[in-house]
mmCIF file of C-alpha atoms in Angstrom:
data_model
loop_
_atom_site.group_PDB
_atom_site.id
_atom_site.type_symbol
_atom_site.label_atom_id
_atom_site.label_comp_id
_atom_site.label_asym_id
_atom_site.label_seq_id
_atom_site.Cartn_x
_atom_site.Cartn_y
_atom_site.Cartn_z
ATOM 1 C CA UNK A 1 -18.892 111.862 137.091
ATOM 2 C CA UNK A 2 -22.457 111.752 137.426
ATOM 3 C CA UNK A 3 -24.934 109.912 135.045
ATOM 4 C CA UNK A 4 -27.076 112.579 133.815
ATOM 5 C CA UNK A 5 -30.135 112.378 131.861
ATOM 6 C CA UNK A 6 -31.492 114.846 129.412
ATOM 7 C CA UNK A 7 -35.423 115.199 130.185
ATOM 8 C CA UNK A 8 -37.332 116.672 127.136
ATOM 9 C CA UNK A 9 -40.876 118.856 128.461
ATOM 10 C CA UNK A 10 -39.319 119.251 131.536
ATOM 11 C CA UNK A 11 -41.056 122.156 133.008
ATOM 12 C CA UNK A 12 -44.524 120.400 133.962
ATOM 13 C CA UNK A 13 -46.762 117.449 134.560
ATOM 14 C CA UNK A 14 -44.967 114.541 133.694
ATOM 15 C CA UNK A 15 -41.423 115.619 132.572
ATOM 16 C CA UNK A 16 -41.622 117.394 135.966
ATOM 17 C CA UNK A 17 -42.053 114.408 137.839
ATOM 18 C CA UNK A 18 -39.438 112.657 136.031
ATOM 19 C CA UNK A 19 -36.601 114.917 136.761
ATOM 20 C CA UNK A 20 -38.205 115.283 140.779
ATOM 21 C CA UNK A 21 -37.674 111.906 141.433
ATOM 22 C CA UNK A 22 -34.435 111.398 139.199
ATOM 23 C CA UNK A 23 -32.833 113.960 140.643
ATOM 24 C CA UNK A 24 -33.684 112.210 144.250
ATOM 25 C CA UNK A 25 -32.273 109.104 142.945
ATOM 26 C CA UNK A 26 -28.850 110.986 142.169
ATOM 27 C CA UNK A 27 -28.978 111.265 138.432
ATOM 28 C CA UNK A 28 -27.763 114.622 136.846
ATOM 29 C CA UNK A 29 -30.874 116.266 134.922
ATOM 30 C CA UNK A 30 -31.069 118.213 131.845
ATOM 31 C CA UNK A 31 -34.235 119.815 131.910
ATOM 32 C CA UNK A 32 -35.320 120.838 127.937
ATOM 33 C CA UNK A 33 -38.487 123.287 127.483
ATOM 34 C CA UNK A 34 -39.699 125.704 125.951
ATOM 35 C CA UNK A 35 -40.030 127.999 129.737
ATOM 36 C CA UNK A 36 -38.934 127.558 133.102
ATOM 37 C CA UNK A 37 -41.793 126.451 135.802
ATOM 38 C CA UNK A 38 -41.939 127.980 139.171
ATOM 39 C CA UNK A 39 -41.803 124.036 139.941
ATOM 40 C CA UNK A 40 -38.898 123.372 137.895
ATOM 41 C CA UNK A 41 -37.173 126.001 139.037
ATOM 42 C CA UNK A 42 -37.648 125.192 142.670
ATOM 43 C CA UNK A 43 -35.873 121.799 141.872
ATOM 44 C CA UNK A 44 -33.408 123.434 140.744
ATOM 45 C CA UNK A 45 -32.696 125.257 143.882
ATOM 46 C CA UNK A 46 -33.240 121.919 145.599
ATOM 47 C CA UNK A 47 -30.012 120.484 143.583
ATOM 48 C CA UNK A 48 -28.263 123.351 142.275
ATOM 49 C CA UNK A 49 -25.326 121.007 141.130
ATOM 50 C CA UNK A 50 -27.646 118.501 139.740
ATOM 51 C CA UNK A 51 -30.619 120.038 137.521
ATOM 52 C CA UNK A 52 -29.770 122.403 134.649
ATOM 53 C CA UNK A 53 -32.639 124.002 132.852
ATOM 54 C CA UNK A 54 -31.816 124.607 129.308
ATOM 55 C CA UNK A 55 -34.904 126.369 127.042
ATOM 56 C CA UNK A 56 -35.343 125.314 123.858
ATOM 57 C CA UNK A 57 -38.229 124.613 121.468
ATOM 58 C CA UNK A 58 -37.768 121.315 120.057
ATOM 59 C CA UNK A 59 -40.428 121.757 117.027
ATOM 60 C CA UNK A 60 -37.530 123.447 115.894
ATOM 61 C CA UNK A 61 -35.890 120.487 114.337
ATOM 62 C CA UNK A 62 -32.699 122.354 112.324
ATOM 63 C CA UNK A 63 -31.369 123.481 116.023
ATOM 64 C CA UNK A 64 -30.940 120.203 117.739
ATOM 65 C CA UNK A 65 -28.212 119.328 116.251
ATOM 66 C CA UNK A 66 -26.571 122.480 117.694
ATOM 67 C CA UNK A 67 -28.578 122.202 121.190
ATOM 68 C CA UNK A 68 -26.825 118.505 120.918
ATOM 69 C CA UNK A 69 -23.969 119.475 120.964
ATOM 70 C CA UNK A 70 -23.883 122.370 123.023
ATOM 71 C CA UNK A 71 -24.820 119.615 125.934
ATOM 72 C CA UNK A 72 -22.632 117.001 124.993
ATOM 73 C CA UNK A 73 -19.882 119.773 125.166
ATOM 74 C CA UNK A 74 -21.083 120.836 128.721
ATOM 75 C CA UNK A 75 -21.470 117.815 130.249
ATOM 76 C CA UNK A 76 -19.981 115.255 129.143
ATOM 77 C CA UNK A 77 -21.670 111.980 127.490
ATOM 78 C CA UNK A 78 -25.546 111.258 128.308
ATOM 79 C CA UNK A 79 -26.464 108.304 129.953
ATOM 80 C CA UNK A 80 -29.975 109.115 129.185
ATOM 81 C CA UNK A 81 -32.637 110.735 126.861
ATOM 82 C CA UNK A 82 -36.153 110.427 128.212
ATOM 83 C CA UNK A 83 -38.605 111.707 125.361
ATOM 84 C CA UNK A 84 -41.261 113.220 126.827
ATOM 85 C CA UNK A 85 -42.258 116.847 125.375
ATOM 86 C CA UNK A 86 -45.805 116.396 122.961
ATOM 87 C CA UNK A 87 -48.408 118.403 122.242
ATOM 88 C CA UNK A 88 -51.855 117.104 122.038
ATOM 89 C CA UNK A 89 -54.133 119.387 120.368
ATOM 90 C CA UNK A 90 -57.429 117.495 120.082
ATOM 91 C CA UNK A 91 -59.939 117.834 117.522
ATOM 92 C CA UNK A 92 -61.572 116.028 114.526
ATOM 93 C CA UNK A 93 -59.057 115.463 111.842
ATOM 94 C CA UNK A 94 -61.764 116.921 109.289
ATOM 95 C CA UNK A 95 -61.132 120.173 109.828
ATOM 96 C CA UNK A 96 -57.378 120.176 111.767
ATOM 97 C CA UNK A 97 -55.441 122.971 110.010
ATOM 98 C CA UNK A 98 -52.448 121.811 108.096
ATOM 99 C CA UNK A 99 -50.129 123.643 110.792
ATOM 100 C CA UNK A 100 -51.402 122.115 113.943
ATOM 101 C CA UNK A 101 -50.675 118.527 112.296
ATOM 102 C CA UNK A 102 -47.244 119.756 110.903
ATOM 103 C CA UNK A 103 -46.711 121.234 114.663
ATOM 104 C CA UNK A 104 -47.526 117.882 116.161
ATOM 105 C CA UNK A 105 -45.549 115.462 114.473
ATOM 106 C CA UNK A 106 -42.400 117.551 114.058
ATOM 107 C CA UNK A 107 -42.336 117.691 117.953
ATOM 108 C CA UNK A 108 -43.842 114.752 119.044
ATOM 109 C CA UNK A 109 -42.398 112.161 116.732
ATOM 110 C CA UNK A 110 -39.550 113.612 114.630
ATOM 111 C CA UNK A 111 -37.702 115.934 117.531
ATOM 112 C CA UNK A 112 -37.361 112.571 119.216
ATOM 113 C CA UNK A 113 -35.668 110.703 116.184
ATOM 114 C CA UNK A 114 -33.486 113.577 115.702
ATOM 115 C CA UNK A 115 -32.541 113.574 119.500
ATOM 116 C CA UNK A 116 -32.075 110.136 119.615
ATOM 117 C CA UNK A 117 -30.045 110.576 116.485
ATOM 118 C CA UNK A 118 -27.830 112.782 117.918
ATOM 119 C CA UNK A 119 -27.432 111.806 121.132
ATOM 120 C CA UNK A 120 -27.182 107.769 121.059
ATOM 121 C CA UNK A 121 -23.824 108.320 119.511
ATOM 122 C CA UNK A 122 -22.087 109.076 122.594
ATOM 123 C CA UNK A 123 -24.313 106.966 123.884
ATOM 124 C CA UNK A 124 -22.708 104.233 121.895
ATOM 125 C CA UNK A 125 -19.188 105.348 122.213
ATOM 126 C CA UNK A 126 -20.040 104.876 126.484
ATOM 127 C CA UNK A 127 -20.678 100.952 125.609
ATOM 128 C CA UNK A 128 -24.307 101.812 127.785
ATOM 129 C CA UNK A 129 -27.504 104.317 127.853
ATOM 130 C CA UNK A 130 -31.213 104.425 127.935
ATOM 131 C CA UNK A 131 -33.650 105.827 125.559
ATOM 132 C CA UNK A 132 -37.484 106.318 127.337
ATOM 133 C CA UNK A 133 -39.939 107.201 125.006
ATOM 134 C CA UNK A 134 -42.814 108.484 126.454
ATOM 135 C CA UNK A 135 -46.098 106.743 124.286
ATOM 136 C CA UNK A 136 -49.620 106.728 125.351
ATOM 137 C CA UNK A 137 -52.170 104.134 125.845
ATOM 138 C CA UNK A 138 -54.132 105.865 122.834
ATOM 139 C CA UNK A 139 -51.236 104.523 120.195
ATOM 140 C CA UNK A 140 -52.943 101.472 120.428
ATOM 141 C CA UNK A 141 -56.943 101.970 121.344
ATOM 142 C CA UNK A 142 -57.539 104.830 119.694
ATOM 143 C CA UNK A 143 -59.986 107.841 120.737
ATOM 144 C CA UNK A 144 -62.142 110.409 119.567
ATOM 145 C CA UNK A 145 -60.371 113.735 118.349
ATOM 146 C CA UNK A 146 -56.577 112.400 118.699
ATOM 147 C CA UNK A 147 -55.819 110.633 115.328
ATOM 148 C CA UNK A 148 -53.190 112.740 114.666
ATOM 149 C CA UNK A 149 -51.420 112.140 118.174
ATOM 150 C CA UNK A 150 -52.170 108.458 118.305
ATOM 151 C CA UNK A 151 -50.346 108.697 114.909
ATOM 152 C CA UNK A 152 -47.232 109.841 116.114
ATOM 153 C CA UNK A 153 -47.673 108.000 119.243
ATOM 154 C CA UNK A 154 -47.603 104.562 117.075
ATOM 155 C CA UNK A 155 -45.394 105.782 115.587
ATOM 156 C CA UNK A 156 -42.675 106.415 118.634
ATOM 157 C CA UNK A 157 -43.881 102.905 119.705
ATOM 158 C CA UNK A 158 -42.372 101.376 116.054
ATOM 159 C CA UNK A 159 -39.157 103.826 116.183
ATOM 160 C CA UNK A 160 -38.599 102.369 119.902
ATOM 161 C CA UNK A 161 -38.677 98.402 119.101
ATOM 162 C CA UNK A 162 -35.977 99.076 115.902
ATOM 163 C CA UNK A 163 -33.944 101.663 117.191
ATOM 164 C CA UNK A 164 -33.656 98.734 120.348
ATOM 165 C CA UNK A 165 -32.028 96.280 117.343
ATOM 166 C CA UNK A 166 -30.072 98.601 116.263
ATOM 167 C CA UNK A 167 -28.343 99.626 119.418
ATOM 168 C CA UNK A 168 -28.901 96.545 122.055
ATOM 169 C CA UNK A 169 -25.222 95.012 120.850
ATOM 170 C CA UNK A 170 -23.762 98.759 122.074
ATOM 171 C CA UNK A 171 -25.223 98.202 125.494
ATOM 172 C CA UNK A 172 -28.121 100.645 124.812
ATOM 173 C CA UNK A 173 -31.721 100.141 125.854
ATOM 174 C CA UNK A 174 -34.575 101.677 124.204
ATOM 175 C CA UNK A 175 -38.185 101.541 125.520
ATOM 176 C CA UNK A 176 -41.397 102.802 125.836
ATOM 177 C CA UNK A 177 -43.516 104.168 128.423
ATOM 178 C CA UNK A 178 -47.415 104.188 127.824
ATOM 179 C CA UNK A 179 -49.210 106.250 130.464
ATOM 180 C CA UNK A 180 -53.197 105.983 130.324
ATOM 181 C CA UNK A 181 -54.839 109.337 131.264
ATOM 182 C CA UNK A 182 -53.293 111.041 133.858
ATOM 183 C CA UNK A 183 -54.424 114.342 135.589
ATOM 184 C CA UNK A 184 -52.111 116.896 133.578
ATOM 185 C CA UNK A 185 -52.295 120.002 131.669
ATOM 186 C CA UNK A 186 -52.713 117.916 128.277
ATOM 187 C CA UNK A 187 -55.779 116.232 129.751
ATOM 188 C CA UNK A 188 -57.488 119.331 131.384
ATOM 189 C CA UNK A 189 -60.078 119.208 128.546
ATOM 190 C CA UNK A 190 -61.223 115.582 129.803
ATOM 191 C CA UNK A 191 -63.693 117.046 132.753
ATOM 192 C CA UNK A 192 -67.141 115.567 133.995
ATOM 193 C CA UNK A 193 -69.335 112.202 132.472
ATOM 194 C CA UNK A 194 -65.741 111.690 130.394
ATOM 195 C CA UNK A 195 -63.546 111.236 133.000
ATOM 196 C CA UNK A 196 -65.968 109.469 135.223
ATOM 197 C CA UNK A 197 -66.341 106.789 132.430
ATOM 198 C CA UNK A 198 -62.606 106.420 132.028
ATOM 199 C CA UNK A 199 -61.878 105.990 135.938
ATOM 200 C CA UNK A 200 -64.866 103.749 136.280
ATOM 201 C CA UNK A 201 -63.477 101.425 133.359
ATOM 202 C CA UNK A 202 -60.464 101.151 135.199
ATOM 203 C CA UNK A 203 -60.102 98.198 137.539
ATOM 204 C CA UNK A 204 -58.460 100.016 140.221
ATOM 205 C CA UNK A 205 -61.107 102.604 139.949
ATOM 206 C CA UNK A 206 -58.812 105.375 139.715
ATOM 207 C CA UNK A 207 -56.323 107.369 137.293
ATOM 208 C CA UNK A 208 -52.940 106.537 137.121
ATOM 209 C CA UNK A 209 -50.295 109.772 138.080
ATOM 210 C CA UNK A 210 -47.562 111.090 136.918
ATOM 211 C CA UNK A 211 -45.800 110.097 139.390
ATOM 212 C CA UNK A 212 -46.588 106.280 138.897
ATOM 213 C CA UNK A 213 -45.570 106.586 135.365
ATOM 214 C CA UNK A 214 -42.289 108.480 136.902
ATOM 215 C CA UNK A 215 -41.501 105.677 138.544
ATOM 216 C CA UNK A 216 -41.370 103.395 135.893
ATOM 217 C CA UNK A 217 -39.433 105.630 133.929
ATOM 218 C CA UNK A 218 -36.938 105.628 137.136
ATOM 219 C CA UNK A 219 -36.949 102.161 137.233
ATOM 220 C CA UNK A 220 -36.064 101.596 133.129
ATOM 221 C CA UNK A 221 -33.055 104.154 133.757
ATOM 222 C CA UNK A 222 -31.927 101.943 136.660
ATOM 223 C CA UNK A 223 -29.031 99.126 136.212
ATOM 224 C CA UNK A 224 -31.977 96.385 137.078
ATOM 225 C CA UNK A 225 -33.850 97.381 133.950
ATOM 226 C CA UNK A 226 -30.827 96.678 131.744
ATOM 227 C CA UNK A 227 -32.403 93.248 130.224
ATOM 228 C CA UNK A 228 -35.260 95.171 128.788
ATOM 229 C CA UNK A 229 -34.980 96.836 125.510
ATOM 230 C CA UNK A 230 -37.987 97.096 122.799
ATOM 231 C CA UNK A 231 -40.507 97.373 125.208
ATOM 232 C CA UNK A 232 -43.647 99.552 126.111
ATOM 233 C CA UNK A 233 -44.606 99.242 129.500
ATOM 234 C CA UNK A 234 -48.190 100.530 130.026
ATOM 235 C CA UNK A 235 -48.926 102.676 133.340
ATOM 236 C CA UNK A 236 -53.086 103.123 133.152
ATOM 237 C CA UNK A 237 -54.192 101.777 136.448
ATOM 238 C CA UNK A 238 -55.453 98.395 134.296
ATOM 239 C CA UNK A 239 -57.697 100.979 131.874
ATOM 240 C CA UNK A 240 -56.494 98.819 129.065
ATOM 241 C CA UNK A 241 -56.571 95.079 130.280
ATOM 242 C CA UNK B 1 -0.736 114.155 113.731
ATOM 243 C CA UNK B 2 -2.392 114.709 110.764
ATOM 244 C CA UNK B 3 -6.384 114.241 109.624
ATOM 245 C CA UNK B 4 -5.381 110.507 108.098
ATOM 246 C CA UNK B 5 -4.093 109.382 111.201
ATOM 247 C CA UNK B 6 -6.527 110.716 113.725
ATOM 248 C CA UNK B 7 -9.040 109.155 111.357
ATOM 249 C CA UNK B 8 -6.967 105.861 111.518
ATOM 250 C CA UNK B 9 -6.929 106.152 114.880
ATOM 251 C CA UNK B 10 -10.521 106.882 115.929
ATOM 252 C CA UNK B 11 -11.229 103.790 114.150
ATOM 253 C CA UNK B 12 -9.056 101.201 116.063
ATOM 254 C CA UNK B 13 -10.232 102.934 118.866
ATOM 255 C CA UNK B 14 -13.873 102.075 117.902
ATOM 256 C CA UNK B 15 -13.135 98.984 116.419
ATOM 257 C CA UNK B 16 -11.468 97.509 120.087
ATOM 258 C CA UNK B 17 -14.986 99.311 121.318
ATOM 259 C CA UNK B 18 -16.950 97.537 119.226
ATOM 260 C CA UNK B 19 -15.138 94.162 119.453
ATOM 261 C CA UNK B 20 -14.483 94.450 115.168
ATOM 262 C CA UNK B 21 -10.945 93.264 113.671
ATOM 263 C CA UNK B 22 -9.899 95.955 111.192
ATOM 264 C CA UNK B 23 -8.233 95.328 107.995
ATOM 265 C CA UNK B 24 -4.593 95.853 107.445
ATOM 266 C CA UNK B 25 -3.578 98.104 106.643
ATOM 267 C CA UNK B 26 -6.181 100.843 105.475
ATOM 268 C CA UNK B 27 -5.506 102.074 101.634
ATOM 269 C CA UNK B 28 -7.048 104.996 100.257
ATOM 270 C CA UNK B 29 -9.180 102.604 97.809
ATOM 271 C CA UNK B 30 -10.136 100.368 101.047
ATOM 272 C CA UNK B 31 -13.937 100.096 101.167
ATOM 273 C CA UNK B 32 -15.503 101.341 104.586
ATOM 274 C CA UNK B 33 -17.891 97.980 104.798
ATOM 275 C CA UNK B 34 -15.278 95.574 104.097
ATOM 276 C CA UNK B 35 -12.863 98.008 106.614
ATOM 277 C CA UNK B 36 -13.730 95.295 109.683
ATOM 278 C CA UNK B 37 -16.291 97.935 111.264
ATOM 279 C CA UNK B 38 -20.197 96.688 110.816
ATOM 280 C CA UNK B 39 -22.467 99.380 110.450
ATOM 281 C CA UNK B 40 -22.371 100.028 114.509
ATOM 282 C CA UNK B 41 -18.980 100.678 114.382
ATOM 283 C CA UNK B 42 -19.113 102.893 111.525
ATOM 284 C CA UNK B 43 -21.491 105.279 113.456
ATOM 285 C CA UNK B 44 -19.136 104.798 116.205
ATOM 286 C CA UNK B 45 -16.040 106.122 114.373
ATOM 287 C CA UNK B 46 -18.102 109.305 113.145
ATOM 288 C CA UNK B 47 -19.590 109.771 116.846
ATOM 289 C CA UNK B 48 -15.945 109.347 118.191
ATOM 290 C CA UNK B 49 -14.553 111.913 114.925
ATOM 291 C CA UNK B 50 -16.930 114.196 116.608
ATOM 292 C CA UNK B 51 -15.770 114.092 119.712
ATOM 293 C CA UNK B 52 -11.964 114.457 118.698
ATOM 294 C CA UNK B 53 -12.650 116.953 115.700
ATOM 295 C CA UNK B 54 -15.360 118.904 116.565
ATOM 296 C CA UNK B 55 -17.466 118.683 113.530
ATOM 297 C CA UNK B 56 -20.037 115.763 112.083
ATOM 298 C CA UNK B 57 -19.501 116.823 108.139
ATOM 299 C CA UNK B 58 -22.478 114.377 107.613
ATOM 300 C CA UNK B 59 -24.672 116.904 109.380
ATOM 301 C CA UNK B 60 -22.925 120.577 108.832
ATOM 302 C CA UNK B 61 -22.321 119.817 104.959
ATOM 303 C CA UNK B 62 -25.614 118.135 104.832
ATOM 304 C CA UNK B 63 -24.451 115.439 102.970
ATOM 305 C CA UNK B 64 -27.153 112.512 101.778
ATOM 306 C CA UNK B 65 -24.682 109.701 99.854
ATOM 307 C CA UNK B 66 -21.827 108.611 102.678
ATOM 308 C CA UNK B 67 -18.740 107.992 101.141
ATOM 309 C CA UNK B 68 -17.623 104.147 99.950
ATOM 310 C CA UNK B 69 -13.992 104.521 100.313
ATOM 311 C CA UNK B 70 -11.199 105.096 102.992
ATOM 312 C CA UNK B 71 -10.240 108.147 100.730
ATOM 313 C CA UNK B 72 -13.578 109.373 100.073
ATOM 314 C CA UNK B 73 -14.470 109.405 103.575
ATOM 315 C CA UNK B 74 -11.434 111.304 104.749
ATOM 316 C CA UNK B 75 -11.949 114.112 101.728
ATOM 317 C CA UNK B 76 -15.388 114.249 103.599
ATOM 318 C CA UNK B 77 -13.731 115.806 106.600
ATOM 319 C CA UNK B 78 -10.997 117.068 104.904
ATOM 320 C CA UNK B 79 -13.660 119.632 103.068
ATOM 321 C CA UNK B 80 -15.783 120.079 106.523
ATOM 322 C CA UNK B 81 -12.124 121.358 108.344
ATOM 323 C CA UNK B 82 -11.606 123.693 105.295
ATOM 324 C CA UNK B 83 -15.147 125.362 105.537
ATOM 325 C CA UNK B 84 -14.339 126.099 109.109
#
């Protein structure tokens, strides 16, 4: 049976990239979000035995233990969760409404526990699996407007090194992945004298993609990234050294 | 076979899994830590109960103090199959 890997935020940028190139590599995807992309959908005609989109809105924490379930009964034991679906509103914490911060760290840092909750269990019961938690560089340097998602962001990065303790002795690895800014829909706001600062600050000169963080997610899933658990591996084009 | 043994079961099963020595035998006043599972295995057993039962009680009956005992533990799912 093939591995397959459930892919949270599936339907763009760089959950989209994740299940292109997974589902090149032969894994079996389970593509989670809240709609279907024309993109997404097109993979799925690519591999019609291999992706399955499934929608579901994972701010809606009292259903994943159902959606859980539904997949484990469908196909079989996970080899893989990637946690990638956030949301990134920006905006001074001052005046944030109440909702919006509620909204963001339900999906962005306790949808992932839950998932991870539910899901490492058969995990477990396989003897391997991989948990990929999908950070950002800004859960450690900060920036202007995103205190609430570098909050939940540190916060995945601390969930990721004890979960790994926890799990490591059931041949489970847990890690991070910390992109720097990449060209996506959450970062369409970053335009002009901004983004020109941040590519100019990196030593490569350039932004990193989605599809270089892709491939280290690829590479974590893959048998030669078994020795590393408890890790964030940053992707930023050197922003950050 | 009945609940007590599929229980009994799932954990030797997850006990050779998890490379833990169970007790012998299991008695209704047995204490789950000092059963031979560590806490790994213990998650395990109710991951592997799922699998084999259908149902997580700890989840659908919402239930926020786990059980101490062999017996305890077993009236657990013994109340989740009745709600069904």
């Amino acid at each position: 049976m093939t591995d397959y890997v459930i892919v949270t935020g599936a339907s763009k940028g760089l959950g989209l990239a994740i299940c292109q190139q997974a589902a090149a590599q032969g894994y079996g995807i389970i593509a989670l979000a809240r709609s279907c992309s024309e993109q997404l959908s097109s993979l799925q005609q690519t591999y019609p035995e291999r992706v399955h989109y499934y929608a579901a809105d994972l701010a809606d924490l009292n259903n994943l233990s159902v959606l859980c379930k539904t997949l484990i009964k469908q196909h079989g034991r996970p080899y893989a969760l990637i946690n990638n679906a956030a949301a990134g509103h920006d905006g001074v914490l001052a005046t944030m409404p109440n909702s919006a911060i509620e909204h963001l760290m339900q999906l962005n840092i306790q949808a992932p526990i839950l998932l991870s909750k539910y899901l490492v269990r058969s995990m477990m019961l396989n003897r391997k699996g991989r948990i990929i938690n999908i950070s950002s560089i800004i859960a450690k340097t900060g920036f202007n407007g995103l205190s609430v998602y570098a909050a939940s962001k540190a916060a995945l990065e601390g969930f990721t090194k004890s979960l790994a303790r926890e799990v490591g002795k059931a041949g489970i690895t847990v890690n991070c992945v910390a992109p720097g800014y990449m060209q996506t829909d959450m970062t369409s706001s970053l335009q002009g004298d901004k983004l020109d600062s941040i590519k100019r600050r990196s030593p490569l000169g350039q932004l990193a993609t989605v599809n270089d963080a892709a491939n280290m997610v690829i590479y974590l899933l893959s048998e030669q990234a078994g020795s590393i658990t408890g890790a964030t591996m940053t992707v930023d084009a050197g922003s950050t050294a | 076979m009945n609940l007590e043994q599929k229980i009994k079961q799932a954990m030797q099963e997850v006990a050779e899994l998890g490379d833990c020595q169970l007790v012998e035998p299991i008695q209704p006043n047995t204490l789950l830590l000092e059963s031979g599972l560590d806490s790994l295995g213990y998650a395990m057993l109710v991951a592997q109960l799922e699998e084999d039962l259908g149902i997580d009680p700890f989840t659908e009956l919402a239930i926020e103090i786990y059980p101490s005992t062999f017996a305890e533990f077993l009236a657990i799912y013994q109340q989740c199959l009745n709600t069904q």
